JSON list of C-alpha atoms in Angstrom, two decimals:
[
{"chain": "Y", "resi": 1, "resn": "TRP", "atom": "CA", "xyz": [126.62, 94.30, 119.43]},
{"chain": "Y", "resi": 2, "resn": "ASP", "atom": "CA", "xyz": [123.32, 95.51, 117.97]},
{"chain": "Y", "resi": 3, "resn": "THR", "atom": "CA", "xyz": [123.55, 98.80, 116.07]},
{"chain": "Y", "resi": 4, "resn": "SER", "atom": "CA", "xyz": [119.95, 99.00, 114.91]},
{"chain": "Y", "resi": 5, "resn": "LYS", "atom": "CA", "xyz": [118.51, 102.47, 114.41]},
{"chain": "Y", "resi": 6, "resn": "VAL", "atom": "CA", "xyz": [114.89, 103.20, 115.30]},
{"chain": "Y", "resi": 7, "resn": "THR", "atom": "CA", "xyz": [112.73, 106.12, 114.25]},
{"chain": "Y", "resi": 8, "resn": "MET", "atom": "CA", "xyz": [109.35, 106.39, 115.95]},
{"chain": "Y", "resi": 9, "resn": "LEU", "atom": "CA", "xyz": [106.72, 108.61, 114.38]},
{"chain": "Y", "resi": 10, "resn": "TYR", "atom": "CA", "xyz": [104.37, 109.18, 117.30]},
{"chain": "Y", "resi": 11, "resn": "SER", "atom": "CA", "xyz": [100.99, 110.71, 116.55]},
{"chain": "Y", "resi": 12, "resn": "SER", "atom": "CA", "xyz": [98.69, 111.89, 119.30]},
{"chain": "Y", "resi": 13, "resn": "LYS", "atom": "CA", "xyz": [95.89, 114.41, 119.70]},
{"chain": "Y", "resi": 14, "resn": "SER", "atom": "CA", "xyz": [97.67, 116.50, 122.31]},
{"chain": "Y", "resi": 15, "resn": "ALA", "atom": "CA", "xyz": [100.87, 116.67, 124.32]},
{"chain": "Y", "resi": 16, "resn": "GLU", "atom": "CA", "xyz": [98.98, 115.50, 127.40]},
{"chain": "Y", "resi": 17, "resn": "GLU", "atom": "CA", "xyz": [98.04, 112.28, 125.62]},
{"chain": "Y", "resi": 18, "resn": "ILE", "atom": "CA", "xyz": [101.57, 111.20, 124.70]},
{"chain": "Y", "resi": 19, "resn": "LEU", "atom": "CA", "xyz": [102.14, 107.95, 126.58]},
{"chain": "Y", "resi": 20, "resn": "ALA", "atom": "CA", "xyz": [105.53, 107.53, 128.27]},
{"chain": "Y", "resi": 21, "resn": "LYS", "atom": "CA", "xyz": [106.88, 110.77, 126.75]},
{"chain": "Y", "resi": 22, "resn": "GLU", "atom": "CA", "xyz": [109.42, 111.24, 129.53]},
{"chain": "Y", "resi": 23, "resn": "THR", "atom": "CA", "xyz": [110.74, 107.71, 129.04]},
{"chain": "Y", "resi": 24, "resn": "LEU", "atom": "CA", "xyz": [110.89, 108.04, 125.25]},
{"chain": "Y", "resi": 25, "resn": "ASP", "atom": "CA", "xyz": [112.67, 111.39, 125.52]},
{"chain": "Y", "resi": 26, "resn": "THR", "atom": "CA", "xyz": [115.17, 109.93, 128.00]},
{"chain": "Y", "resi": 27, "resn": "TRP", "atom": "CA", "xyz": [115.92, 106.99, 125.72]},
{"chain": "Y", "resi": 28, "resn": "ALA", "atom": "CA", "xyz": [116.31, 109.29, 122.71]},
{"chain": "Y", "resi": 29, "resn": "ALA", "atom": "CA", "xyz": [118.70, 111.51, 124.71]},
{"chain": "Y", "resi": 30, "resn": "ASP", "atom": "CA", "xyz": [120.67, 108.50, 125.99]},
{"chain": "Y", "resi": 31, "resn": "PHE", "atom": "CA", "xyz": [120.94, 106.91, 122.53]},
{"chain": "Y", "resi": 32, "resn": "PRO", "atom": "CA", "xyz": [120.86, 109.78, 120.00]},
{"chain": "Y", "resi": 33, "resn": "ASP", "atom": "CA", "xyz": [122.50, 107.72, 117.25]},
{"chain": "Y", "resi": 34, "resn": "ARG", "atom": "CA", "xyz": [120.04, 104.86, 117.73]},
{"chain": "Y", "resi": 35, "resn": "LEU", "atom": "CA", "xyz": [116.62, 106.34, 118.60]},
{"chain": "Y", "resi": 36, "resn": "THR", "atom": "CA", "xyz": [114.76, 109.28, 117.12]},
{"chain": "Y", "resi": 37, "resn": "VAL", "atom": "CA", "xyz": [111.23, 110.13, 118.26]},
{"chain": "Y", "resi": 38, "resn": "VAL", "atom": "CA", "xyz": [109.15, 112.49, 116.11]},
{"chain": "Y", "resi": 39, "resn": "TYR", "atom": "CA", "xyz": [105.94, 113.63, 117.76]},
{"chain": "Y", "resi": 40, "resn": "VAL", "atom": "CA", "xyz": [103.02, 114.89, 115.66]},
{"chain": "Y", "resi": 41, "resn": "LEU", "atom": "CA", "xyz": [100.00, 116.38, 117.40]},
{"chain": "Y", "resi": 42, "resn": "SER", "atom": "CA", "xyz": [96.68, 116.69, 115.60]},
{"chain": "Y", "resi": 43, "resn": "GLU", "atom": "CA", "xyz": [94.60, 118.67, 118.09]},
{"chain": "Y", "resi": 44, "resn": "GLU", "atom": "CA", "xyz": [97.10, 120.54, 120.26]},
{"chain": "Y", "resi": 45, "resn": "PRO", "atom": "CA", "xyz": [95.71, 123.99, 121.13]},
{"chain": "Y", "resi": 46, "resn": "ALA", "atom": "CA", "xyz": [97.26, 126.75, 119.03]},
{"chain": "Y", "resi": 47, "resn": "ASN", "atom": "CA", "xyz": [98.12, 128.75, 122.14]},
{"chain": "Y", "resi": 48, "resn": "SER", "atom": "CA", "xyz": [100.06, 125.93, 123.84]},
{"chain": "Y", "resi": 49, "resn": "ASP", "atom": "CA", "xyz": [103.84, 125.86, 124.36]},
{"chain": "Y", "resi": 50, "resn": "TRP", "atom": "CA", "xyz": [104.20, 122.90, 121.96]},
{"chain": "Y", "resi": 51, "resn": "LYS", "atom": "CA", "xyz": [107.16, 123.48, 119.62]},
{"chain": "Y", "resi": 52, "resn": "GLY", "atom": "CA", "xyz": [106.92, 120.19, 117.74]},
{"chain": "Y", "resi": 53, "resn": "LEU", "atom": "CA", "xyz": [105.02, 119.16, 114.65]},
{"chain": "Y", "resi": 54, "resn": "ARG", "atom": "CA", "xyz": [101.28, 119.60, 114.31]},
{"chain": "Y", "resi": 55, "resn": "GLY", "atom": "CA", "xyz": [98.84, 117.89, 111.98]},
{"chain": "Y", "resi": 56, "resn": "HIS", "atom": "CA", "xyz": [98.92, 114.28, 110.86]},
{"chain": "Y", "resi": 57, "resn": "ILE", "atom": "CA", "xyz": [101.55, 111.81, 109.69]},
{"chain": "Y", "resi": 58, "resn": "ASP", "atom": "CA", "xyz": [101.50, 111.98, 105.91]},
{"chain": "Y", "resi": 59, "resn": "LYS", "atom": "CA", "xyz": [103.52, 110.66, 103.00]},
{"chain": "Y", "resi": 60, "resn": "SER", "atom": "CA", "xyz": [106.05, 113.53, 103.08]},
{"chain": "Y", "resi": 61, "resn": "LEU", "atom": "CA", "xyz": [106.73, 112.93, 106.79]},
{"chain": "Y", "resi": 62, "resn": "LEU", "atom": "CA", "xyz": [107.16, 109.21, 106.15]},
{"chain": "Y", "resi": 63, "resn": "GLN", "atom": "CA", "xyz": [109.60, 109.90, 103.32]},
{"chain": "Y", "resi": 64, "resn": "LYS", "atom": "CA", "xyz": [111.55, 112.37, 105.44]},
{"chain": "Y", "resi": 65, "resn": "HIS", "atom": "CA", "xyz": [112.02, 110.14, 108.48]},
{"chain": "Y", "resi": 66, "resn": "LEU", "atom": "CA", "xyz": [111.74, 106.49, 107.42]},
{"chain": "Y", "resi": 67, "resn": "PRO", "atom": "CA", "xyz": [114.15, 104.40, 105.34]},
{"chain": "Y", "resi": 68, "resn": "LYS", "atom": "CA", "xyz": [113.28, 103.34, 101.84]},
{"chain": "Y", "resi": 69, "resn": "PRO", "atom": "CA", "xyz": [112.02, 99.76, 101.63]},
{"chain": "Y", "resi": 70, "resn": "SER", "atom": "CA", "xyz": [114.87, 97.28, 101.77]},
{"chain": "Y", "resi": 71, "resn": "ILE", "atom": "CA", "xyz": [115.76, 93.90, 103.20]},
{"chain": "Y", "resi": 72, "resn": "ASP", "atom": "CA", "xyz": [117.56, 95.75, 106.04]},
{"chain": "Y", "resi": 73, "resn": "SER", "atom": "CA", "xyz": [114.59, 97.77, 107.26]},
{"chain": "Y", "resi": 74, "resn": "ILE", "atom": "CA", "xyz": [111.37, 96.93, 109.08]},
{"chain": "Y", "resi": 75, "resn": "ILE", "atom": "CA", "xyz": [108.42, 99.26, 109.56]},
{"chain": "Y", "resi": 76, "resn": "PHE", "atom": "CA", "xyz": [105.83, 98.56, 112.25]},
{"chain": "Y", "resi": 77, "resn": "VAL", "atom": "CA", "xyz": [102.40, 100.19, 112.20]},
{"chain": "Y", "resi": 78, "resn": "CYS", "atom": "CA", "xyz": [100.41, 100.52, 115.39]},
{"chain": "Y", "resi": 79, "resn": "GLY", "atom": "CA", "xyz": [97.32, 102.62, 115.90]},
{"chain": "Y", "resi": 80, "resn": "PRO", "atom": "CA", "xyz": [93.58, 102.66, 116.46]},
{"chain": "Y", "resi": 81, "resn": "GLU", "atom": "CA", "xyz": [91.69, 100.51, 113.99]},
{"chain": "Y", "resi": 82, "resn": "VAL", "atom": "CA", "xyz": [88.49, 102.46, 114.53]},
{"chain": "Y", "resi": 83, "resn": "SER", "atom": "CA", "xyz": [89.98, 105.43, 112.65]},
{"chain": "Y", "resi": 84, "resn": "GLY", "atom": "CA", "xyz": [91.33, 103.36, 109.76]},
{"chain": "Y", "resi": 85, "resn": "PHE", "atom": "CA", "xyz": [94.90, 104.02, 110.88]},
{"chain": "Y", "resi": 86, "resn": "TYR", "atom": "CA", "xyz": [96.31, 100.69, 109.72]},
{"chain": "Y", "resi": 87, "resn": "ASP", "atom": "CA", "xyz": [94.55, 100.78, 106.35]},
{"chain": "Y", "resi": 88, "resn": "THR", "atom": "CA", "xyz": [95.76, 104.35, 105.75]},
{"chain": "Y", "resi": 89, "resn": "PHE", "atom": "CA", "xyz": [99.39, 103.39, 106.19]},
{"chain": "Y", "resi": 90, "resn": "SER", "atom": "CA", "xyz": [99.54, 99.74, 105.11]},
{"chain": "Y", "resi": 91, "resn": "GLY", "atom": "CA", "xyz": [96.40, 99.08, 103.10]},
{"chain": "Y", "resi": 92, "resn": "PRO", "atom": "CA", "xyz": [93.73, 96.49, 103.88]},
{"chain": "Y", "resi": 93, "resn": "ARG", "atom": "CA", "xyz": [94.80, 93.72, 106.28]},
{"chain": "Y", "resi": 94, "resn": "ALA", "atom": "CA", "xyz": [93.16, 91.17, 103.98]},
{"chain": "Y", "resi": 95, "resn": "ASP", "atom": "CA", "xyz": [95.85, 91.85, 101.36]},
{"chain": "Y", "resi": 96, "resn": "LYS", "atom": "CA", "xyz": [98.77, 89.92, 102.85]},
{"chain": "Y", "resi": 97, "resn": "GLU", "atom": "CA", "xyz": [100.98, 90.27, 99.77]},
{"chain": "Y", "resi": 98, "resn": "ASN", "atom": "CA", "xyz": [100.97, 94.00, 99.06]},
{"chain": "Y", "resi": 99, "resn": "VAL", "atom": "CA", "xyz": [101.42, 97.23, 100.96]},
{"chain": "Y", "resi": 100, "resn": "THR", "atom": "CA", "xyz": [99.03, 99.66, 99.31]},
{"chain": "Y", "resi": 101, "resn": "GLY", "atom": "CA", "xyz": [98.67, 102.47, 101.86]},
{"chain": "Y", "resi": 102, "resn": "LEU", "atom": "CA", "xyz": [100.97, 105.47, 102.30]},
{"chain": "Y", "resi": 103, "resn": "LEU", "atom": "CA", "xyz": [103.88, 103.08, 102.95]},
{"chain": "Y", "resi": 104, "resn": "GLY", "atom": "CA", "xyz": [103.30, 101.33, 99.61]}
]
């Protein structure tokens, strides 16, 4: 039986732009010991009802929610290349040997 634990740091501009939020929230509620979803909104209006995190995913958020590098952990990075998302977190794609971004 698989006992993997997953933490998803989900960054979006606003609550309206969170894809499949209802599904993710249902899965997190159904499997609280296995799935944690942390939403971070960068452009949510200040007067909205949003109670979650605001701003951007940064090194302190990564350290708080993700495991330290080990043979037993895997970190996937997915985001828009146009904004330099991948390079920010993982470093240049051309460097296949080293992680030099915020995850480095």
